[in-house]
Amino acid sequence: YTLAKATAIDAYINGHLIPPDPALEAALKNNASANLAPIEVPPNQGKQLYLLAKMLKAKRILEIGTLGGYSTIWLAKAVSQAGKVITLEIEPEHAKVARENIANAGFEKIVEIKVNSALKTLAQMQEEGTEAFDMVFIDADKDNNTGYFTAALAMSHVGTLIVVDNIARQGRIIDQGSTAGDVIGTRKLFELMGKEKRVEATAVQTVGSKGWDGYAMALVIE
Ligand code: SAM
């Protein structure tokens, strides 16, 4: 495949299946004008997260890695006004942009952004006995993926779906001898998901406007 063709196919898919949503489009524009890296999920993957959340009838969703809140808005659309989305972000500047985008989308009452290192926030949430989540979307620094997955599992119930983004990294995850933190973090995640008896998991590679990557998903079964 070529990136140009994969991007054109994404545009084709989005043109047919993803009706324009002013709030989502405004969020992408605002992210770009705030100079955030264009590393939000593409629209078709955002809609996949939304559909998964709807299938789960999710009321409580945890997101790790907010950026400008693009994926957060997709998740909030799925839980609607009766739900709650808690999203974790380390960069105050990203959180500020996300807050604007989320308010513009009308979801400021159901979305809570917690600004700190996600591992610290997750530890605090567990200490506070935070109610279990129906779905967790992990999309922050890949180095800490096992820590995020373990915390997600601790705040899950039977039937919770944990989705982890960026599991192929342009093919880098199987580079033997790689010392890159994201590669090592992702490989440790696969080892953990494969051994963990409380989940059934799979992963799918993707190509599209964001290049060659993929996502993993794990369903909590006990
Ligand atoms: N989920 C977003 C979307 O699709 O619109 C994209 C998230 S972006 C790929 C990753 C985000 O994780 C960045 O905003 C980054 O600042 C944040 N991040 C990185 N390390 C973090 C950490 N240790 N704790 C919390 N957030 C972190």
XYZ file of N, CA and C and ligand atoms in Angstrom:
693
model
N 0.843 -1.184 0.000
C 0.000 0.000 0.000
C 0.877 1.232 0.000
N 0.283 2.376 -0.362
C 0.997 3.645 -0.192
C 0.179 4.499 0.768
N 0.852 5.397 1.441
C 0.150 6.265 2.386
C -0.893 7.105 1.655
N -0.553 7.548 0.428
C -1.492 8.381 -0.339
C -2.779 7.599 -0.610
N -2.627 6.341 -1.009
C -3.811 5.531 -1.328
C -4.606 5.212 -0.055
N -3.882 4.876 1.002
C -4.569 4.577 2.270
C -5.329 5.810 2.766
N -4.739 6.976 2.590
C -5.398 8.227 2.992
C -6.637 8.473 2.131
N -6.511 8.185 0.827
C -7.652 8.371 -0.078
C -8.781 7.404 0.289
N -8.428 6.204 0.678
C -9.471 5.236 1.060
C -10.138 5.671 2.366
N -9.357 6.191 3.300
C -9.964 6.734 4.526
C -10.956 7.846 4.169
N -10.563 8.708 3.227
C -11.453 9.805 2.827
C -12.729 9.234 2.201
N -12.581 8.179 1.415
C -13.727 7.505 0.787
C -14.660 6.929 1.866
N -14.060 6.216 2.823
C -14.850 5.617 3.921
C -15.574 6.719 4.694
N -14.813 7.741 5.067
C -15.397 8.807 5.885
C -16.502 9.541 5.116
N -16.279 9.726 3.796
C -17.265 10.413 2.963
C -18.598 9.684 2.947
N -18.543 8.354 2.974
C -19.789 7.579 2.941
C -20.406 7.381 4.318
N -19.561 7.176 5.329
C -20.077 6.633 6.592
C -20.053 7.604 7.762
N -19.347 8.716 7.617
C -19.201 9.605 8.780
C -19.732 10.993 8.426
N -20.995 11.238 8.739
C -21.572 12.542 8.417
C -20.789 13.644 9.141
N -20.648 14.807 8.505
C -19.905 15.890 9.144
C -20.507 16.225 10.515
N -19.647 16.405 11.486
C -20.077 16.802 12.830
C -19.310 18.068 13.168
N -20.020 19.200 13.253
C -19.329 20.484 13.436
C -18.396 20.491 14.651
N -18.802 19.858 15.749
C -17.976 19.900 16.969
C -16.673 19.120 16.778
N -16.762 17.975 16.104
C -15.551 17.177 15.872
C -14.627 17.890 14.892
N -15.233 18.487 13.863
C -14.404 19.196 12.884
C -13.755 20.435 13.504
N -14.510 21.135 14.342
C -13.950 22.309 15.032
C -12.806 21.883 15.959
N -12.947 20.724 16.591
C -11.891 20.237 17.488
C -10.597 19.991 16.710
N -10.713 19.371 15.538
C -9.508 19.113 14.733
C -8.847 20.429 14.322
N -9.672 21.411 13.946
C -9.121 22.721 13.544
C -8.438 23.398 14.718
N -9.112 23.358 15.864
C -8.565 24.009 17.062
C -7.266 23.317 17.510
N -7.218 21.987 17.415
C -5.979 21.249 17.744
C -4.841 21.727 16.852
N -5.138 21.859 15.557
C -4.087 22.266 14.613
C -3.649 23.700 14.905
N -4.604 24.595 15.176
C -4.166 25.979 15.404
C -3.461 26.135 16.746
N -3.681 25.196 17.672
C -2.923 25.225 18.936
C -1.609 24.459 18.812
N -1.283 24.047 17.579
C -0.031 23.323 17.306
C 0.091 21.994 18.036
N -1.025 21.334 18.296
C -0.945 19.977 18.842
C -0.540 19.038 17.701
N 0.263 18.049 18.015
C 0.653 17.071 16.992
C -0.617 16.386 16.462
N -0.674 16.132 15.144
C -1.909 15.527 14.586
C -1.958 14.023 14.854
N -2.007 13.687 16.141
C -1.950 12.263 16.503
C -3.254 11.802 17.140
N -4.348 12.555 16.883
C -5.640 12.051 17.338
C -6.025 10.857 16.454
N -6.963 10.050 16.954
C -7.448 8.932 16.135
C -8.089 9.513 14.871
N -8.009 8.812 13.731
C -8.713 9.280 12.538
C -10.232 9.125 12.738
N -11.035 9.850 11.936
C -12.493 9.830 12.140
C -13.101 8.422 12.148
N -12.640 7.562 11.232
C -13.252 6.222 11.195
C -12.912 5.406 12.439
N -11.751 5.655 13.023
C -11.428 4.957 14.281
C -12.170 5.599 15.451
N -12.337 6.908 15.401
C -13.150 7.569 16.422
C -14.552 7.001 16.426
N -15.096 6.802 15.219
C -16.456 6.255 15.141
C -16.488 4.800 15.608
N -15.414 4.081 15.378
C -15.363 2.702 15.882
C -15.420 2.700 17.417
N -14.689 3.608 18.040
C -14.734 3.707 19.513
C -16.160 4.027 19.967
N -16.786 4.954 19.242
C -18.168 5.355 19.544
C -19.118 4.158 19.418
N -18.946 3.379 18.335
C -19.834 2.219 18.132
C -19.594 1.158 19.200
N -18.330 0.938 19.548
C -18.034 -0.040 20.606
C -18.693 0.392 21.920
N -18.581 1.672 22.229
C -19.179 2.184 23.470
C -20.694 2.011 23.444
N -21.296 2.234 22.272
C -22.750 2.040 22.164
C -23.122 0.567 22.312
N -22.322 -0.309 21.689
C -22.607 -1.745 21.810
C -22.554 -2.196 23.271
N -21.622 -1.604 23.996
C -21.469 -1.951 25.419
C -22.523 -1.274 26.288
N -23.275 -0.355 25.686
C -24.184 0.521 26.452
C -23.415 1.179 27.593
N -22.221 1.642 27.250
C -21.315 2.179 28.269
C -21.875 3.450 28.882
N -21.775 3.513 30.199
C -22.180 4.743 30.910
C -20.957 5.433 31.489
N -19.947 4.630 31.813
C -18.715 5.196 32.388
C -17.529 4.755 31.545
N -16.822 5.752 31.006
C -15.664 5.448 30.155
C -14.450 6.172 30.713
N -13.329 5.463 30.720
C -12.046 6.043 31.125
C -11.161 6.125 29.894
N -10.567 7.298 29.694
C -9.615 7.468 28.593
C -8.273 7.879 29.187
N -7.204 7.276 28.697
C -5.858 7.645 29.160
C -5.138 8.251 27.955
N -4.913 9.560 27.978
C -4.317 10.275 26.835
C -5.379 11.088 26.117
N -5.505 12.380 26.496
C -6.604 13.223 25.993
C -6.230 13.969 24.723
N -4.995 14.501 24.684
C -4.572 15.458 23.654
C -5.619 16.591 23.607
N -6.219 16.855 22.454
C -7.205 17.941 22.369
C -8.635 17.448 22.537
N -8.810 16.208 22.980
C -10.160 15.731 23.284
C -10.958 15.242 22.086
N -10.284 14.973 20.965
C -11.027 14.515 19.777
C -11.682 13.151 20.037
N -10.877 12.178 20.482
C -11.465 10.862 20.782
C -12.420 10.969 21.970
N -12.121 11.886 22.896
C -12.994 12.079 24.067
C -14.406 12.467 23.614
N -14.479 13.336 22.604
C -15.805 13.778 22.118
C -16.552 12.601 21.485
N -15.834 11.777 20.721
C -16.490 10.576 20.157
C -17.059 9.707 21.289
N -16.272 9.515 22.343
C -16.724 8.661 23.461
C -17.905 9.315 24.178
N -17.828 10.629 24.355
C -18.912 11.347 25.045
C -20.216 11.272 24.240
N -20.099 11.306 22.900
C -21.292 11.180 22.055
C -21.998 9.852 22.320
N -21.208 8.818 22.621
C -21.795 7.486 22.819
C -22.468 7.358 24.181
N -21.904 7.985 25.212
C -22.537 7.835 26.535
C -23.662 8.848 26.722
N -23.650 9.896 25.911
C -24.681 10.929 25.966
C -24.751 11.574 27.359
N -25.816 12.345 27.602
C -25.837 13.182 28.817
C -25.982 12.372 30.105
N -26.317 11.080 29.981
C -26.505 10.276 31.187
C -25.198 9.664 31.690
N -24.135 9.831 30.930
C -22.910 9.113 31.265
C -21.811 9.984 31.804
N -20.619 9.372 31.861
C -19.450 10.069 32.381
C -18.217 9.575 31.630
N -17.398 10.506 31.185
C -16.115 10.151 30.577
C -15.037 10.842 31.401
N -14.139 10.052 31.954
C -12.998 10.626 32.677
C -11.775 10.443 31.792
N -11.061 11.530 31.509
C -9.923 11.448 30.599
C -8.685 12.032 31.268
N -7.555 11.361 31.098
C -6.331 11.693 31.835
C -5.278 12.263 30.894
N -4.689 13.375 31.292
C -3.708 14.056 30.441
C -2.622 14.678 31.310
N -1.379 14.574 30.856
C -0.271 15.114 31.641
C 0.025 16.578 31.301
N -0.272 16.992 30.067
C 0.122 18.333 29.610
C -1.015 19.332 29.827
N -0.814 20.313 30.714
C -1.864 21.306 30.952
C -2.306 22.015 29.664
N -1.369 22.250 28.746
C -1.718 22.930 27.482
C -2.686 22.090 26.642
N -2.433 20.777 26.602
C -3.334 19.880 25.865
C -4.717 19.891 26.532
N -4.701 19.825 27.865
C -5.971 19.785 28.608
C -6.779 21.063 28.362
N -6.069 22.184 28.228
C -6.760 23.467 27.998
C -7.487 23.440 26.639
N -6.777 22.956 25.626
C -7.385 22.857 24.287
C -8.560 21.868 24.327
N -8.344 20.760 25.026
C -9.405 19.754 25.130
C -10.641 20.342 25.807
N -10.414 21.114 26.859
C -11.540 21.722 27.586
C -12.372 22.603 26.645
N -11.671 23.385 25.814
C -12.378 24.247 24.853
C -13.206 23.397 23.880
N -12.551 22.361 23.336
C -13.230 21.524 22.331
C -14.429 20.791 22.923
N -14.264 20.327 24.151
C -15.328 19.548 24.802
C -16.504 20.469 25.148
N -16.202 21.681 25.584
C -17.272 22.649 25.880
C -17.998 23.022 24.590
N -17.235 23.218 23.525
C -17.840 23.566 22.236
C -18.773 22.457 21.735
N -18.432 21.218 22.110
C -19.275 20.091 21.710
C -20.465 19.907 22.656
N -20.483 20.648 23.761
C -21.602 20.568 24.710
C -21.476 19.438 25.721
N -20.252 18.934 25.919
C -20.075 17.782 26.807
C -19.329 18.113 28.098
N -19.256 19.416 28.431
C -18.445 19.781 29.607
C -19.005 19.183 30.901
N -20.317 18.872 30.929
C -20.890 18.322 32.176
C -20.585 16.838 32.339
N -20.350 16.134 31.249
C -20.136 14.687 31.404
C -18.667 14.287 31.271
N -17.822 15.213 30.819
C -16.400 14.882 30.684
C -15.612 15.541 31.805
N -14.774 14.747 32.451
C -13.863 15.286 33.461
C -12.437 15.023 32.998
N -11.623 16.095 32.958
C -10.215 15.936 32.565
C -9.384 16.004 33.836
N -8.576 14.983 34.066
C -7.697 14.989 35.247
C -6.270 15.196 34.751
N -5.666 16.315 35.162
C -4.349 16.685 34.650
C -3.261 16.279 35.639
N -2.476 15.293 35.227
C -1.338 14.810 36.025
C -0.739 13.647 35.237
N 0.358 13.088 35.729
C 0.848 11.843 35.138
C -0.245 10.797 35.330
N -0.609 10.099 34.254
C -1.761 9.182 34.334
C -1.543 8.092 35.380
N -0.314 7.633 35.537
C -0.084 6.568 36.533
C -0.433 7.079 37.927
N -0.097 8.342 38.188
C -0.428 8.928 39.506
C -1.930 9.064 39.658
N -2.586 9.576 38.626
C -4.048 9.741 38.707
C -4.732 8.387 38.892
N -4.246 7.386 38.157
C -4.874 6.053 38.246
C -4.710 5.474 39.651
N -3.532 5.666 40.247
C -3.302 5.173 41.609
C -4.257 5.876 42.573
N -4.395 7.177 42.383
C -5.284 7.940 43.254
C -6.745 7.497 43.094
N -7.147 7.267 41.846
C -8.531 6.841 41.611
C -8.804 5.494 42.281
N -7.802 4.607 42.233
C -7.994 3.301 42.873
C -8.072 3.436 44.387
N -7.230 4.309 44.934
C -7.282 4.563 46.387
C -8.641 5.088 46.808
N -9.188 5.955 45.961
C -10.494 6.550 46.283
C -11.648 5.585 46.050
N -11.340 4.404 45.499
C -12.391 3.415 45.248
C -13.331 3.828 44.124
N -12.782 4.452 43.084
C -13.583 4.886 41.932
C -14.408 3.729 41.367
N -15.650 4.023 41.058
C -16.579 3.033 40.486
C -16.005 2.462 39.175
N -16.279 1.197 38.904
C -15.714 0.530 37.718
C -16.176 1.197 36.420
N -15.351 1.060 35.390
C -15.675 1.613 34.071
C -16.194 0.507 33.156
N -17.026 0.901 32.195
C -17.554 -0.050 31.212
C -16.609 -0.199 30.020
N -15.803 0.826 29.803
C -14.874 0.811 28.665
C -13.676 1.679 29.036
N -12.494 1.247 28.593
C -11.277 2.033 28.828
C -10.551 2.153 27.490
N -10.137 3.363 27.153
C -9.362 3.599 25.928
C -7.978 4.103 26.339
N -6.962 3.297 26.055
C -5.584 3.627 26.442
C -4.847 4.168 25.225
N -4.429 5.447 25.315
C -3.815 6.110 24.161
C -2.882 7.231 24.649
N -1.947 6.869 25.540
C -1.007 7.882 26.048
C 0.412 7.464 25.669
N 1.385 7.659 26.567
C 2.754 7.212 26.288
C 2.781 5.689 26.337
N 3.281 5.096 25.271
C 3.185 3.640 25.122
C 4.119 2.907 26.103
N 5.135 3.613 26.584
C 6.092 3.033 27.542
C 5.379 2.498 28.787
N 4.297 3.173 29.169
C 3.595 2.802 30.409
C 2.358 1.942 30.158
N 2.278 1.312 28.993
C 1.060 0.572 28.647
C 0.703 -0.525 29.644
N 1.713 -1.210 30.189
C 1.350 -2.297 31.127
C 0.779 -1.707 32.417
N 1.351 -0.587 32.860
C 0.819 0.078 34.058
C -0.613 0.532 33.829
N -0.873 1.057 32.626
C -2.233 1.526 32.309
C -3.203 0.343 32.226
N -2.738 -0.733 31.591
C -3.606 -1.896 31.434
C -3.946 -2.493 32.801
N -2.937 -2.597 33.664
C -3.163 -3.172 34.996
C -4.159 -2.322 35.785
N -3.988 -1.005 35.704
C -4.916 -0.111 36.418
C -6.319 -0.208 35.821
N -6.381 -0.292 34.476
C -7.689 -0.405 33.813
C -8.402 -1.667 34.284
N -7.648 -2.750 34.351
C -8.236 -4.025 34.774
C -8.739 -3.932 36.215
N -7.984 -3.245 37.047
C -8.376 -3.101 38.459
C -9.651 -2.269 38.598
N -9.944 -1.431 37.603
C -11.164 -0.610 37.677
C -12.203 -1.080 36.657
N -12.223 -2.392 36.395
C -13.151 -2.981 35.422
C -14.160 -3.873 36.121
N -15.168 -4.288 35.369
C -16.092 -5.330 35.826
C -16.181 -6.353 34.696
N -16.794 -7.490 34.928
C -16.977 -8.459 33.845
C -17.752 -7.758 32.726
N -17.210 -7.806 31.516
C -17.864 -7.134 30.387
C -17.207 -5.822 30.003
N -16.287 -5.329 30.812
C -15.569 -4.093 30.442
C -14.671 -4.387 29.242
N -14.614 -3.427 28.328
C -13.735 -3.550 27.156
C -12.576 -2.565 27.312
N -11.354 -3.088 27.178
C -10.157 -2.237 27.239
C -9.553 -2.195 25.835
N -9.465 -0.994 25.269
C -8.906 -0.816 23.918
C -7.576 -0.093 24.063
N -6.562 -0.594 23.382
C -5.238 0.044 23.444
C -4.827 0.419 22.023
N -4.491 1.695 21.833
C -4.172 2.166 20.482
C -2.676 2.021 20.178
N -2.373 2.006 18.891
C -0.994 2.098 18.365
C -0.137 0.880 18.698
N -0.604 -0.297 18.276
C 0.150 -1.495 18.648
C 1.098 -1.996 17.551
N 1.137 -1.341 16.400
C 2.073 -1.819 15.366
C 3.214 -0.829 15.136
N 2.943 0.466 15.332
C 4.014 1.466 15.262
C 4.836 1.327 13.987
N 4.193 1.372 12.841
C 4.878 1.233 11.536
C 5.709 -0.053 11.484
N 5.265 -1.076 12.183
C 5.970 -2.364 12.148
C 7.091 -2.480 13.163
N 7.325 -1.424 13.927
C 8.490 -1.427 14.812
C 8.358 -2.391 15.987
N 7.132 -2.819 16.321
C 7.017 -3.609 17.567
C 7.722 -4.962 17.507
N 7.978 -5.478 16.299
C 8.704 -6.759 16.288
C 10.189 -6.576 15.969
N 10.691 -5.353 15.968
C 12.129 -5.141 15.752
C 12.899 -5.712 16.936
N 13.595 -6.803 16.671
C 14.379 -7.429 17.740
C 15.483 -6.462 18.160
N 15.751 -6.414 19.430
C 16.860 -5.585 19.900
C 16.508 -4.105 20.005
N 15.272 -3.738 19.685
C 14.884 -2.328 19.829
C 14.929 -1.943 21.303
N 15.449 -0.756 21.550
C 15.455 -0.274 22.936
C 14.457 0.875 23.112
N 13.666 1.134 22.066
C 12.696 2.240 22.142
C 11.628 1.921 23.201
N 11.343 2.903 24.029
C 10.392 2.705 25.132
C 9.014 2.286 24.657
N 8.559 2.847 23.532
C 7.208 2.508 23.066
C 7.153 1.062 22.583
N 8.252 0.613 21.945
C 8.302 -0.770 21.446
C 8.301 -1.734 22.638
N 9.164 -1.456 23.605
C 9.261 -2.340 24.771
C 7.941 -2.331 25.544
N 7.350 -1.142 25.700
C 6.076 -1.023 26.426
C 4.963 -1.804 25.742
N 4.940 -1.755 24.419
C 3.885 -2.460 23.683
C 4.103 -3.969 23.757
N 5.370 -4.384 23.651
C 5.633 -5.834 23.738
C 5.290 -6.391 25.110
N 5.606 -5.624 26.145
C 5.242 -6.067 27.508
C 3.722 -6.152 27.638
N 3.036 -5.225 26.979
C 1.572 -5.252 27.009
C 1.045 -6.554 26.402
N 1.617 -6.952 25.258
C 1.177 -8.202 24.619
C 1.429 -9.400 25.529
N 2.596 -9.410 26.182
C 2.886 -10.524 27.104
C 1.854 -10.573 28.217
N 1.563 -9.410 28.758
C 0.607 -9.318 29.861
C -0.799 -9.740 29.408
N -1.248 -9.212 28.268
C -2.598 -9.532 27.798
C -2.713 -11.022 27.476
N -1.626 -11.589 26.941
C -1.645 -13.008 26.574
C -1.716 -13.923 27.787
N -1.121 -13.492 28.885
C -1.070 -14.342 30.094
C -2.256 -14.120 31.019
N -2.840 -12.941 30.948
C -3.870 -12.535 31.907
C -5.153 -13.349 31.703
N -5.487 -14.161 32.717
C -6.627 -15.071 32.588
C -7.970 -14.337 32.676
N -7.949 -13.113 33.189
C -9.226 -12.389 33.356
C -9.700 -11.712 32.078
N -8.889 -11.794 30.991
C -9.339 -11.164 29.744
C -9.207 -12.123 28.563
N -10.017 -11.861 27.531
C -9.820 -12.458 26.212
C -9.472 -11.304 25.285
N -8.364 -11.451 24.542
C -7.862 -10.284 23.809
C -7.509 -10.641 22.374
N -7.528 -9.606 21.533
C -6.989 -9.728 20.184
C -6.404 -8.366 19.795
N -5.751 -8.340 18.644
C -5.252 -7.061 18.130
C -5.347 -7.095 16.616
N -5.543 -5.935 16.037
C -5.738 -5.814 14.592
C -4.814 -4.717 14.074
N -4.081 -5.018 13.000
C -3.265 -3.981 12.359
C -4.155 -3.149 11.451
N -3.785 -1.905 11.282
C -4.551 -1.031 10.394
C -3.601 -0.255 9.483
N -4.112 0.122 8.301
C -3.439 1.147 7.500
C -4.473 2.227 7.230
N -4.012 3.445 7.078
C -4.942 4.538 6.832
C -4.186 5.840 6.800
N -4.932 6.923 7.004
C -4.342 8.260 6.900
C -3.223 8.469 7.919
N -3.203 7.670 8.982
C -2.158 7.831 9.997
C -1.035 6.814 9.801
N -1.020 6.154 8.653
C 0.056 5.202 8.384
C -0.324 3.792 8.814
N 0.702 3.008 9.137
C 0.530 1.593 9.479
C 0.572 1.472 10.992
N -0.523 1.024 11.585
C -0.555 0.877 13.039
C -1.588 -0.177 13.408
N -2.291 0.015 14.496
C -3.283 -0.976 14.891
C -3.718 -0.760 16.327
N -4.648 -1.611 16.760
C -5.143 -1.482 18.135
C -5.370 -2.867 18.701
N -5.327 -2.944 20.020
C -5.636 -4.192 20.708
C -6.919 -3.988 21.491
N -7.638 -5.081 21.710
C -8.776 -4.972 22.614
C -8.882 -6.210 23.486
N -9.274 -5.974 24.721
C -9.375 -7.056 25.696
C -10.723 -6.943 26.392
N -11.443 -8.050 26.408
C -12.735 -8.093 27.096
C -12.526 -8.765 28.449
N -12.983 -8.118 29.487
C -12.827 -8.671 30.836
C -13.891 -9.760 31.021
N -13.424 -10.983 31.331
C -14.371 -12.107 31.408
C -14.535 -12.664 32.826
N -13.697 -12.243 33.749
C -13.922 -12.675 35.153
C -13.310 -11.721 36.149
N -6.695 10.083 22.494
C -6.344 11.303 21.784
C -7.192 11.388 20.520
O -7.301 10.369 19.822
O -7.729 12.484 20.241
C -4.880 11.321 21.403
C -3.952 11.161 22.562
S -2.258 11.448 22.126
C -1.909 10.081 21.080
C -1.409 11.030 23.614
C -1.612 12.007 24.765
O -1.119 11.381 25.960
C -0.833 13.308 24.610
O -1.690 14.415 24.756
C 0.184 13.271 25.739
O 0.470 14.542 26.322
C -0.507 12.360 26.745
N 0.438 11.712 27.669
C 1.709 11.320 27.428
N 2.260 10.813 28.530
C 1.327 10.886 29.504
C 1.305 10.518 30.874
N 2.364 9.971 31.469
N 0.176 10.742 31.572
C -0.916 11.275 30.973
N -0.952 11.641 29.680
C 0.154 11.448 28.953
